[in-house]
Short mmCIF file of C-alpha atoms in Angstrom, two decimals:
data_model
loop_
_atom_site.label_atom_id
_atom_site.label_comp_id
_atom_site.label_asym_id
_atom_site.label_seq_id
_atom_site.Cartn_x
_atom_site.Cartn_y
_atom_site.Cartn_z
CA MET A 14 119.94 113.49 201.12
CA ARG A 15 123.38 113.63 202.68
CA LEU A 16 123.60 117.31 201.81
CA PHE A 17 120.43 118.18 203.64
CA LYS A 18 121.42 115.96 206.55
CA SER A 19 124.73 117.80 206.75
CA THR A 20 123.18 121.23 206.51
CA ASN A 21 120.47 120.40 209.03
CA ASP A 22 122.81 118.57 211.41
CA ARG A 23 123.09 120.40 214.72
CA SER A 24 126.84 119.69 214.81
CA VAL A 25 127.42 121.74 211.67
CA HIS A 26 128.88 125.14 212.44
CA PRO A 27 126.40 127.99 211.80
CA LEU A 28 128.78 129.56 209.32
CA GLU A 29 128.98 126.32 207.32
CA ARG A 30 125.20 125.95 207.42
CA ALA A 31 124.75 129.51 206.19
CA TYR A 32 127.09 128.90 203.27
CA ALA A 33 125.32 125.61 202.41
CA VAL A 34 121.86 127.17 202.53
CA GLY A 35 123.13 130.07 200.43
CA GLY A 36 124.47 127.62 197.85
CA VAL A 37 121.18 125.73 197.69
CA ALA A 38 119.25 129.00 197.40
CA LEU A 39 121.55 130.16 194.63
CA GLY A 40 121.07 126.86 192.83
CA TYR A 41 117.29 127.09 193.03
CA GLY A 42 117.47 130.73 191.93
CA LEU A 43 119.53 129.90 188.86
CA TRP A 44 117.26 126.97 187.96
CA ALA A 45 114.13 129.11 188.38
CA PHE A 46 115.66 131.94 186.35
CA GLY A 47 116.53 129.59 183.54
CA PHE A 48 113.15 127.87 183.63
CA LEU A 49 111.19 131.13 183.59
CA THR A 50 113.37 132.53 180.82
CA ASP A 51 112.71 129.41 178.73
CA MET A 52 108.94 129.77 179.31
CA GLN A 53 109.06 133.38 178.04
CA VAL A 54 111.11 132.47 174.99
CA ARG A 55 108.66 129.66 174.10
CA ASP A 56 105.77 132.13 174.31
CA TRP A 57 107.62 134.51 171.98
CA ARG A 58 108.17 131.72 169.48
CA GLY A 59 104.50 130.59 169.64
CA LEU A 60 105.25 127.32 171.42
CA ASP A 61 103.59 125.90 174.51
CA GLY A 62 104.94 128.19 177.30
CA SER A 63 103.09 126.51 180.18
CA VAL A 64 104.96 125.04 183.09
CA SER A 65 104.32 121.46 182.07
CA GLY A 66 105.01 122.21 178.43
CA THR A 67 108.25 123.98 179.15
CA PHE A 68 109.46 121.33 181.70
CA SER A 69 108.72 118.45 179.34
CA SER A 70 110.15 120.20 176.30
CA THR A 71 113.75 119.36 177.23
CA LEU A 72 115.63 117.03 179.58
CA MET A 73 117.84 119.97 180.63
CA HIS A 74 115.27 121.37 183.10
CA ALA A 75 115.04 118.06 184.92
CA MET A 76 118.81 117.71 185.04
CA LEU A 77 119.24 121.26 186.37
CA LEU A 78 117.16 120.38 189.45
CA ILE A 79 120.36 118.88 190.84
CA LEU A 80 122.07 122.31 190.65
CA PRO A 81 120.94 123.43 194.15
CA LEU A 82 122.43 120.27 195.61
CA LEU A 83 125.72 120.76 193.81
CA LEU A 84 126.02 124.44 194.72
CA GLY A 85 124.98 123.67 198.30
CA ARG A 86 127.74 121.10 198.55
CA ILE A 87 130.29 123.42 197.02
CA PHE A 88 129.32 126.32 199.29
CA LEU A 89 129.39 123.98 202.31
CA GLY A 90 133.04 123.29 201.57
CA ILE A 91 133.71 127.00 201.15
CA GLY A 92 131.97 127.67 204.44
CA ARG A 93 134.01 124.98 206.16
CA ARG A 94 137.28 126.47 204.90
CA GLU A 95 136.10 129.94 205.94
CA ARG A 96 135.23 128.64 209.38
CA GLU A 97 138.60 126.91 209.75
CA MET A 98 140.41 130.07 208.69
CA ARG A 99 138.41 132.15 211.18
CA ASP A 100 139.11 129.59 213.90
CA ARG A 101 142.83 129.78 213.19
CA VAL A 102 142.74 133.58 213.26
CA ALA A 103 140.79 133.47 216.54
CA GLN A 104 143.23 130.98 218.03
CA MET A 105 146.15 133.13 216.99
CA SER A 106 144.49 136.21 218.46
CA GLN A 107 143.74 134.32 221.67
CA ALA A 108 147.30 133.03 221.86
CA GLU A 109 148.62 136.54 221.34
CA GLU A 110 146.35 137.82 224.10
CA ILE A 111 147.47 135.03 226.44
CA MET A 112 151.10 135.76 225.62
CA ARG A 113 150.52 139.45 226.19
CA LEU A 114 148.92 138.76 229.55
CA ARG A 115 151.65 136.31 230.50
CA ALA A 116 154.29 138.80 229.46
CA ASP A 117 152.93 141.14 232.15
CA ARG A 118 152.55 138.50 234.86
CA ASP A 119 154.87 136.66 237.19
CA PRO A 120 154.33 132.93 236.54
CA LEU A 121 154.59 131.88 240.21
CA THR A 122 152.52 134.50 242.03
CA ASP A 123 150.39 135.88 239.16
CA LEU A 124 151.35 139.38 240.24
CA PHE A 125 152.43 141.91 237.66
CA ASN A 126 156.11 141.70 236.76
CA ARG A 127 158.91 144.22 236.43
CA GLY A 128 158.17 144.89 232.74
CA TYR A 129 154.56 145.88 233.44
CA LEU A 130 155.64 147.98 236.41
CA THR A 131 158.22 149.83 234.33
CA ARG A 132 155.70 150.57 231.58
CA ARG A 133 153.08 151.86 234.00
CA LEU A 134 155.64 153.98 235.82
CA GLU A 135 156.85 155.54 232.58
CA GLU A 136 153.28 156.39 231.58
CA GLY A 137 152.37 157.78 235.00
CA ILE A 138 155.49 159.93 235.25
CA ALA A 139 155.24 161.17 231.65
CA THR A 140 151.70 162.47 232.11
CA GLY A 141 152.40 163.97 235.53
CA GLN A 142 149.16 162.46 236.83
CA TRP A 143 150.83 160.20 239.36
CA GLN A 144 152.86 162.98 240.91
CA ARG A 145 149.72 165.11 241.27
CA ARG A 146 147.96 162.20 242.94
CA GLY A 147 150.90 161.63 245.30
CA VAL A 148 151.47 158.01 244.24
CA LEU A 149 153.78 156.06 246.56
CA ILE A 150 156.06 153.10 245.85
CA TYR A 151 156.45 150.49 248.59
CA MET A 152 159.44 148.26 247.80
CA LEU A 153 159.81 145.30 250.12
CA ASP A 154 161.75 142.11 250.45
CA LEU A 155 161.37 139.28 252.91
CA ASP A 156 163.79 139.04 255.83
CA ASP A 157 166.02 135.96 255.89
CA PHE A 158 164.10 134.26 253.07
CA LYS A 159 167.15 132.12 252.26
CA HIS A 160 166.75 130.47 255.65
CA ILE A 161 163.19 129.42 254.75
CA ASN A 162 164.43 127.77 251.55
CA ASP A 163 167.39 126.14 253.28
CA THR A 164 165.37 124.85 256.24
CA PHE A 165 162.02 123.85 254.74
CA GLY A 166 162.87 123.47 251.05
CA HIS A 167 162.17 125.50 247.93
CA ARG A 168 158.59 124.24 247.76
CA ALA A 169 157.94 125.87 251.13
CA GLY A 170 159.61 129.03 249.84
CA ASP A 171 157.28 129.07 246.82
CA ILE A 172 154.24 128.62 249.08
CA VAL A 173 155.37 131.58 251.18
CA LEU A 174 155.83 133.77 248.09
CA ILE A 175 152.40 132.81 246.73
CA GLU A 176 150.71 133.52 250.06
CA ILE A 177 152.49 136.87 250.47
CA ALA A 178 151.40 137.80 246.94
CA LYS A 179 147.76 137.04 247.83
CA ARG A 180 147.97 139.24 250.90
CA LEU A 181 149.48 142.11 248.93
CA LYS A 182 146.65 141.82 246.37
CA GLN A 183 144.11 142.01 249.19
CA LEU A 184 145.69 145.24 250.44
CA CYS A 185 145.34 146.88 247.03
CA ARG A 186 142.26 148.98 246.35
CA GLY A 187 141.21 151.31 243.57
CA ASP A 188 144.15 151.85 241.21
CA ASP A 189 146.65 150.14 243.52
CA PHE A 190 148.53 147.15 242.17
CA ALA A 191 151.26 144.80 243.35
CA ALA A 192 154.21 143.44 241.38
CA ARG A 193 156.96 140.91 241.97
CA LEU A 194 160.39 142.19 241.06
CA GLY A 195 162.07 138.80 241.38
CA GLY A 196 163.21 136.45 244.13
CA ASP A 197 161.68 137.63 247.41
CA GLU A 198 161.33 141.25 246.28
CA PHE A 199 157.90 142.82 245.80
CA LEU A 200 156.55 146.27 245.07
CA VAL A 201 153.18 147.84 245.76
CA MET A 202 152.05 150.93 243.85
CA HIS A 203 149.72 152.79 246.20
CA PHE A 204 147.40 155.67 245.26
CA PRO A 205 146.77 157.26 248.67
CA LEU A 206 143.70 159.09 249.79
CA GLU A 207 144.02 162.81 250.45
CA GLY A 208 145.88 163.36 253.72
CA GLU A 209 146.79 159.68 254.13
CA ASP A 210 149.96 158.95 256.11
CA PRO A 211 152.48 156.94 254.02
CA GLY A 212 153.57 155.06 257.12
CA GLY A 213 150.07 153.76 257.78
CA PHE A 214 149.99 151.69 254.61
CA GLY A 215 153.54 150.53 255.32
CA THR A 216 152.46 149.27 258.74
CA ARG A 217 149.55 147.38 257.16
CA ILE A 218 151.95 145.69 254.73
CA ILE A 219 154.22 144.62 257.59
CA GLU A 220 151.27 143.26 259.57
CA ALA A 221 149.95 141.34 256.56
CA VAL A 222 153.31 139.84 255.60
CA SER A 223 154.24 138.94 259.20
CA ARG A 224 151.23 136.68 259.74
CA ASP A 225 152.06 132.97 259.92
CA VAL A 226 152.15 130.99 256.68
CA LEU A 227 151.00 127.39 257.18
CA TYR A 228 153.02 124.76 255.30
CA GLU A 229 152.46 121.07 256.09
CA ASP A 230 151.45 121.83 259.70
CA ILE A 231 154.49 124.10 260.07
CA ARG A 232 153.97 127.77 260.81
CA ILE A 233 156.49 129.89 258.92
CA ILE A 234 156.96 133.56 259.82
CA ALA A 235 158.38 135.87 257.17
CA GLY A 236 159.25 139.39 258.28
CA THR A 237 159.78 142.19 255.80
CA SER A 238 161.58 145.49 255.32
CA ILE A 239 160.05 148.28 253.22
CA GLY A 240 161.44 151.28 251.39
CA ILE A 241 158.97 154.04 250.46
CA ALA A 242 159.43 156.63 247.69
CA ARG A 243 157.18 159.29 246.10
CA VAL A 244 156.65 159.13 242.35
CA GLY A 245 157.90 162.35 240.76
CA ASP A 246 159.15 163.91 243.99
CA ASP A 247 161.86 161.30 244.63
CA GLY A 248 162.75 160.74 240.98
CA ARG A 249 161.90 162.18 237.58
CA THR A 250 162.30 158.84 235.78
CA TRP A 251 161.08 155.37 236.63
CA SER A 252 164.63 154.19 237.34
CA ASP A 253 165.27 157.11 239.71
CA VAL A 254 162.08 156.41 241.66
CA ILE A 255 162.94 152.72 241.96
CA ARG A 256 166.45 153.62 243.07
CA SER A 257 165.09 155.96 245.76
CA ALA A 258 162.80 153.23 247.09
CA ASP A 259 165.74 150.81 247.08
CA VAL A 260 167.86 153.26 249.09
CA ALA A 261 165.07 153.60 251.66
CA LEU A 262 164.77 149.80 251.75
CA TYR A 263 168.49 149.57 252.46
CA HIS A 264 168.05 151.74 255.56
CA ALA A 265 164.99 149.76 256.66
CA LYS A 266 166.96 146.51 256.51
CA ALA A 267 169.45 147.94 258.98
CA GLU A 268 166.75 147.73 261.68
CA PRO A 269 166.69 144.57 263.83
CA LEU A 270 162.97 143.97 263.24
CA SER A 271 160.54 144.47 260.37
CA ALA A 272 160.41 148.18 259.57
CA TYR A 273 159.77 150.74 256.84
CA ARG A 274 161.71 153.85 255.92
CA ILE A 275 160.60 156.80 253.79
CA PHE A 276 163.18 158.09 251.34
CA ALA A 277 165.03 161.28 252.21
CA PRO A 278 167.72 162.94 250.04
CA GLU A 279 170.46 162.39 252.63
CA MET A 280 169.84 158.66 252.40
CA LYS A 281 171.26 158.59 248.88
CA ARG A 282 174.43 160.33 250.00
CA GLN A 283 174.80 157.83 252.83
CA LYS A 284 174.16 154.92 250.46
CA ASP A 285 176.79 156.21 248.02
CA GLU A 286 179.30 156.56 250.83
CA GLN A 287 178.33 153.08 252.00
CA ALA A 288 178.92 151.64 248.54
CA ILE A 289 182.39 153.19 248.45
CA LEU A 290 183.13 151.85 251.93
CA GLU A 291 181.98 148.36 250.95
CA ALA A 292 184.20 148.36 247.88
CA GLU A 293 187.18 149.51 249.96
CA MET A 294 186.50 146.81 252.57
CA ARG A 295 186.46 144.08 249.90
CA THR A 296 189.75 145.39 248.56
CA GLY A 297 191.10 145.61 252.11
CA LEU A 298 190.26 141.97 252.79
CA ASP A 299 191.99 140.91 249.59
CA ARG A 300 195.08 142.96 250.50
CA GLY A 301 195.21 141.87 254.14
CA GLU A 302 194.59 145.38 255.52
CA PHE A 303 192.58 144.09 258.50
CA GLU A 304 194.57 143.28 261.64
CA LEU A 305 193.63 141.80 264.99
CA TYR A 306 194.40 143.47 268.28
CA TYR A 307 194.04 141.61 271.57
CA GLN A 308 192.84 143.03 274.88
CA PRO A 309 193.54 140.99 278.04
CA ILE A 310 190.77 139.82 280.35
CA TYR A 311 191.95 139.37 283.94
CA GLY A 312 190.66 137.37 286.85
CA ALA A 313 189.08 139.92 289.16
CA ALA A 314 190.42 138.31 292.34
CA SER A 315 193.80 136.99 291.16
CA GLY A 316 194.72 139.67 288.61
CA ALA A 317 196.08 136.97 286.32
CA ILE A 318 195.38 136.84 282.58
CA ARG A 319 192.59 134.41 281.75
CA SER A 320 191.97 135.23 278.09
CA PHE A 321 192.17 137.89 275.37
CA GLU A 322 189.43 139.43 273.29
CA ALA A 323 190.18 139.66 269.56
CA LEU A 324 189.38 143.15 268.23
CA VAL A 325 189.67 143.87 264.51
CA ARG A 326 191.21 147.09 263.19
CA TRP A 327 191.48 148.30 259.61
CA ASN A 328 194.81 149.67 258.41
CA HIS A 329 193.30 151.83 255.69
CA PRO A 330 195.89 153.15 253.20
CA ASP A 331 194.41 156.68 253.32
CA ARG A 332 192.43 156.93 256.56
CA GLY A 333 194.97 155.24 258.80
CA LEU A 334 193.82 152.93 261.62
CA VAL A 335 190.01 152.70 261.39
CA PRO A 336 188.13 151.52 264.54
CA PRO A 337 185.50 148.79 264.19
CA MET A 338 182.56 151.10 264.91
CA ASP A 339 183.29 152.84 261.59
CA PHE A 340 183.12 149.75 259.39
CA ILE A 341 181.50 146.79 261.19
CA PRO A 342 177.91 148.10 260.72
CA ALA A 343 178.57 148.49 256.99
CA ALA A 344 180.06 145.00 256.82
CA GLU A 345 176.96 143.61 258.54
CA SER A 346 174.51 145.41 256.26
CA CYS A 347 176.16 144.16 253.06
CA GLY A 348 176.87 140.64 254.36
CA LEU A 349 180.64 141.05 254.16
CA ILE A 350 180.82 140.36 257.90
CA VAL A 351 180.50 136.63 257.15
CA ARG A 352 183.74 136.58 255.15
CA MET A 353 185.42 138.98 257.57
CA GLY A 354 184.24 136.90 260.53
CA ARG A 355 185.81 133.73 259.10
CA MET A 356 189.12 135.54 258.69
CA ILE A 357 188.98 136.92 262.25
CA LEU A 358 188.07 133.55 263.77
CA LEU A 359 190.84 131.65 261.98
CA ASP A 360 193.53 134.26 262.68
CA ALA A 361 192.51 134.52 266.35
CA CYS A 362 192.54 130.75 266.85
CA ARG A 363 195.93 130.41 265.15
CA THR A 364 197.39 133.15 267.34
CA ALA A 365 195.87 131.77 270.57
CA ALA A 366 197.16 128.26 269.82
CA GLY A 367 200.69 129.61 270.40
CA TRP A 368 199.89 131.01 273.85
CA PRO A 369 200.56 129.05 277.04
CA LYS A 370 197.68 126.87 278.08
CA PRO A 371 195.00 127.45 279.16
CA VAL A 372 194.83 131.14 278.14
CA GLY A 373 191.76 131.52 275.94
CA ILE A 374 190.60 133.69 273.09
CA CYS A 375 187.28 135.55 272.82
CA VAL A 376 185.85 136.25 269.36
CA ASN A 377 182.77 138.36 268.69
CA LEU A 378 180.05 136.97 266.43
CA SER A 379 177.62 139.24 264.62
CA PRO A 380 173.92 138.27 264.46
CA VAL A 381 174.37 138.29 260.69
CA GLN A 382 176.87 135.45 260.97
CA PHE A 383 174.16 133.28 262.53
CA LYS A 384 172.32 133.48 259.20
CA ASP A 385 175.26 131.61 257.67
CA THR A 386 174.27 127.94 257.60
CA ASN A 387 177.99 127.02 257.63
CA LEU A 388 178.77 128.84 260.88
CA VAL A 389 179.21 125.69 262.97
CA GLU A 390 181.41 124.10 260.32
CA THR A 391 183.45 127.34 260.09
CA VAL A 392 184.17 127.19 263.83
CA ARG A 393 185.00 123.50 263.62
CA GLN A 394 187.46 124.06 260.76
CA ALA A 395 189.12 127.01 262.54
CA LEU A 396 189.74 124.81 265.59
CA ALA A 397 191.00 121.92 263.46
CA VAL A 398 193.36 124.06 261.35
CA SER A 399 194.76 125.98 264.31
CA GLY A 400 194.92 123.06 266.74
CA LEU A 401 193.28 125.17 269.48
CA ALA A 402 191.33 123.23 272.11
CA PRO A 403 187.57 124.05 271.91
CA GLY A 404 187.49 124.96 275.60
CA ARG A 405 189.93 127.81 274.96
CA LEU A 406 187.61 129.49 272.44
CA ASP A 407 184.88 131.82 273.71
CA LEU A 408 182.33 133.17 271.24
CA GLU A 409 180.64 136.43 272.23
CA ILE A 410 177.16 137.23 270.91
CA THR A 411 175.01 140.30 271.51
CA GLU A 412 171.57 140.58 273.03
CA SER A 413 170.07 141.61 269.68
CA LEU A 414 170.34 137.96 268.64
CA LEU A 415 167.68 137.18 271.25
CA LEU A 416 165.09 139.47 269.67
CA GLU A 417 163.87 136.55 267.56
CA PRO A 418 165.35 133.38 269.13
CA SER A 419 164.41 131.07 266.28
CA PRO A 420 164.90 127.28 266.44
CA ARG A 421 167.76 127.70 263.97
CA ILE A 422 169.66 130.01 266.33
CA LEU A 423 169.03 127.72 269.31
CA LYS A 424 170.23 124.75 267.27
CA THR A 425 173.40 126.61 266.24
CA VAL A 426 174.23 127.63 269.81
CA ASP A 427 173.63 124.08 271.06
CA ALA A 428 175.89 122.68 268.32
CA LEU A 429 178.67 125.08 269.32
CA ARG A 430 178.36 124.12 272.97
CA GLU A 431 178.40 120.41 272.13
CA MET A 432 181.66 121.10 270.32
CA GLY A 433 183.05 122.32 273.65
CA VAL A 434 183.15 126.02 272.75
CA ARG A 435 182.16 128.55 275.43
CA ILE A 436 179.41 131.12 274.79
CA THR A 437 179.32 134.63 276.29
CA MET A 438 176.58 137.24 276.08
CA ASP A 439 178.24 140.54 275.22
CA ASP A 440 177.04 143.99 276.33
CA PHE A 441 174.52 142.50 278.75
CA GLY A 442 171.96 144.92 280.14
CA THR A 443 171.54 147.16 277.09
CA GLY A 444 169.19 145.03 275.01
CA PHE A 445 166.10 142.91 275.33
CA SER A 446 167.18 139.80 277.23
CA SER A 447 164.74 137.89 279.35
CA ILE A 448 165.53 135.35 282.07
CA ASN A 449 163.82 132.71 279.95
CA ASN A 450 166.19 133.43 277.05
CA LEU A 451 169.20 133.25 279.36
CA ARG A 452 168.08 129.80 280.45
CA ARG A 453 167.38 128.59 276.93
CA PHE A 454 170.69 129.77 275.48
CA ARG A 455 172.79 128.40 278.38
CA PHE A 456 175.46 131.08 278.35
CA ASP A 457 178.77 130.47 280.11
CA ARG A 458 179.42 134.14 280.86
CA LEU A 459 177.66 137.48 280.97
CA LYS A 460 179.73 140.49 279.98
CA ILE A 461 178.21 143.53 281.68
CA ASP A 462 178.13 146.53 279.37
CA ARG A 463 180.60 149.36 279.99
CA SER A 464 177.73 151.86 280.33
CA PHE A 465 177.07 150.43 283.81
CA THR A 466 180.74 150.45 284.79
CA ARG A 467 181.15 154.20 284.39
CA ASP A 468 179.12 155.15 287.49
CA VAL A 469 179.39 152.08 289.75
CA THR A 470 181.42 154.11 292.24
CA THR A 471 179.29 157.26 291.99
CA THR A 472 177.18 158.01 295.06
CA GLY A 473 173.46 158.03 294.34
CA ALA A 474 173.73 156.24 290.99
CA ASP A 475 171.73 153.08 290.37
CA ASP A 476 174.42 151.39 288.30
CA ALA A 477 176.11 149.71 291.25
CA GLU A 478 172.87 148.05 292.36
CA ILE A 479 172.12 147.00 288.78
CA VAL A 480 175.52 145.30 288.54
CA ARG A 481 174.98 143.58 291.89
CA THR A 482 171.63 142.28 290.64
CA ILE A 483 173.24 140.94 287.46
CA VAL A 484 175.93 139.20 289.51
CA ARG A 485 173.30 137.54 291.72
CA LEU A 486 171.36 136.46 288.63
CA SER A 487 174.47 134.99 287.00
CA ARG A 488 175.29 133.01 290.13
CA THR A 489 171.78 131.59 290.19
CA LEU A 490 172.12 130.55 286.55
CA ARG A 491 175.70 129.30 287.19
CA MET A 492 177.29 131.82 284.83
CA GLU A 493 180.49 133.81 285.20
CA THR A 494 180.50 137.60 284.95
CA ILE A 495 182.85 140.07 283.27
CA LEU A 496 182.86 143.80 284.02
CA GLU A 497 184.09 145.59 280.91
CA GLY A 498 185.14 149.21 280.61
CA VAL A 499 187.16 149.21 283.85
CA GLU A 500 189.21 152.42 283.68
CA THR A 501 189.89 153.31 287.33
CA GLU A 502 191.25 151.64 290.43
CA ASP A 503 187.94 152.23 292.23
CA GLN A 504 186.03 150.37 289.51
CA LEU A 505 188.45 147.44 289.81
CA ALA A 506 188.01 147.44 293.60
CA PHE A 507 184.23 147.41 293.13
CA ALA A 508 184.46 144.38 290.84
CA ARG A 509 186.53 142.50 293.37
CA SER A 510 184.31 143.40 296.31
CA GLU A 511 181.13 142.36 294.50
CA GLY A 512 182.55 139.03 293.40
CA LEU A 513 182.70 139.50 289.62
CA THR A 514 184.67 136.76 287.92
CA GLU A 515 186.69 138.83 285.44
CA VAL A 516 187.48 142.41 284.46
CA GLN A 517 188.47 144.09 281.22
CA GLY A 518 189.33 147.68 280.40
CA TYR A 519 191.99 150.30 279.78
CA TYR A 520 192.96 150.41 283.47
CA CYS A 521 194.11 146.82 283.16
CA ALA A 522 195.51 146.89 279.62
CA ARG A 523 194.81 148.39 276.24
CA PRO A 524 194.36 146.32 273.05
CA MET A 525 197.71 145.22 271.59
CA ARG A 526 199.15 143.45 268.58
CA ALA A 527 199.99 139.74 268.63
CA PRO A 528 203.76 140.25 269.21
CA ASP A 529 202.99 142.47 272.21
CA VAL A 530 200.72 139.75 273.61
CA ALA A 531 203.55 137.24 273.37
CA ARG A 532 205.91 139.61 275.22
CA LEU A 533 203.30 140.33 277.91
CA LEU A 534 202.68 136.65 278.55
CA ALA A 535 206.41 135.95 278.68
CA GLU A 536 207.03 138.81 281.12
CA ARG A 537 204.23 137.75 283.46
CA ASN A 538 205.37 134.17 283.30
CA GLN A 539 208.88 135.18 284.30
CA ALA A 540 207.47 137.35 287.08
CA GLY A 541 205.51 134.37 288.38
CA ASN A 542 202.04 135.88 287.97
CA GLY A 543 201.31 134.90 284.38
CA THR A 544 197.95 133.26 283.81
CA ASP A 545 195.17 132.33 286.15
CA THR A 546 195.83 128.65 285.53
CA ALA A 547 193.40 127.10 287.95
CA ASP A 548 190.49 129.31 287.01
CA ALA A 549 191.24 129.18 283.30
CA GLU A 550 191.54 125.41 283.28
CA ALA A 551 188.21 125.17 285.03
CA SER A 552 186.71 127.48 282.43
CA ALA A 553 188.18 125.49 279.56
CA ALA A 554 186.99 122.16 280.96
#
């Protein structure tokens, strides 16, 4: 009874039931075959060959009725082992499939990973199909993603990556697919329609990525830079195509806002030259090849020295004295400006600490340095090590920093001001400043860009009126003004007549080494017209 209950039980696997039924059927078949054979043999021997006669002739036929049950039980066990073996094979196959799928997927975002991308690229390039279809690679990484992790935590960073991945998936259509290369780097493989502009899809990516990401009632904005390359045209191997997209991305990241750049052959040459320059700069920093020059800033009315601006020069062993315009952009793009900026700040503060009080020192800060979370501490340490009073240090920042005045930047500027350091906006008038930003950042001085100085004394030019307007604005906001690029006596006279606070330029003095600064200060002190003490002390207070 237990056998038939087991074989008829709904919980029994169909395979086990089939084996059990087969065993029972086989048992009945063997019993019937034996019984019928015995009946025939009895007929041949002249004995009673009827069913009842044959069955009652021997106890064996009755005993063999249990054979179907025994075979059914045996076959049920065989079926169970067969089912277990098939289950194990299926589980192994399923595990292999899961592992295969996971091997192609990024565990955080569920996008395809670099391995899958490489394999697909190799296949597409080898067949030539992707080149004929004009397939485009869009390599992107998120702007200032480290700040998101540092400010809101790595959980917030993961949420941003997951949300960006979802948006990239939504942009994909047809054969398009998105992959995560690692960190905050992504790649979209786009199969464009005939006549489609590559920049159009790049713009859509920027718009999608730049939308706010909500995290615990906080709206996080993640900009992006994109490098675009053509499969086959910009590389014959998968690594060459990726490298071309990376070169284009490098140029896109040089832009102040989210942007895309399409690869062009000259970009690679520029990137190679850039790599050489970066290596030489690192070596130059280690060898002490960078030197500070100092250009005096004079009181416009008194003509006395109020401060000096620190200007870095590179004593290259082969190229000679390299001006900052030839290496500062490269240092900013590779992040080396942070290390270089620390060196400049410390050296400038140490040098200025030896000057007669209250002559100050002006040091330029790159927008890239504001991405350094240790900037405030770096300034504090430079002042502590050098012994320079905070009021004698003036940090100059450019208008490009105001393009995206994030809370982090505002907090950094406020912390510097609380320390007692003065803040100047450099090259004012050439960027994107608004009156609201000037109020929020609370600058101490506005340095009017030299491009306005050139024609302030030219009849019919608008530059003079522009400078007058800036001076009136600065007075309203209680800021001082510096006219830089003063190269003629007439320009100096204009600055004095219009009430500018300070002047700087080759007409007054050229940049000089630290020993020359010491001699200049000593000579002016002996002559009795050294530093603008009253004004400078007021500025340092």
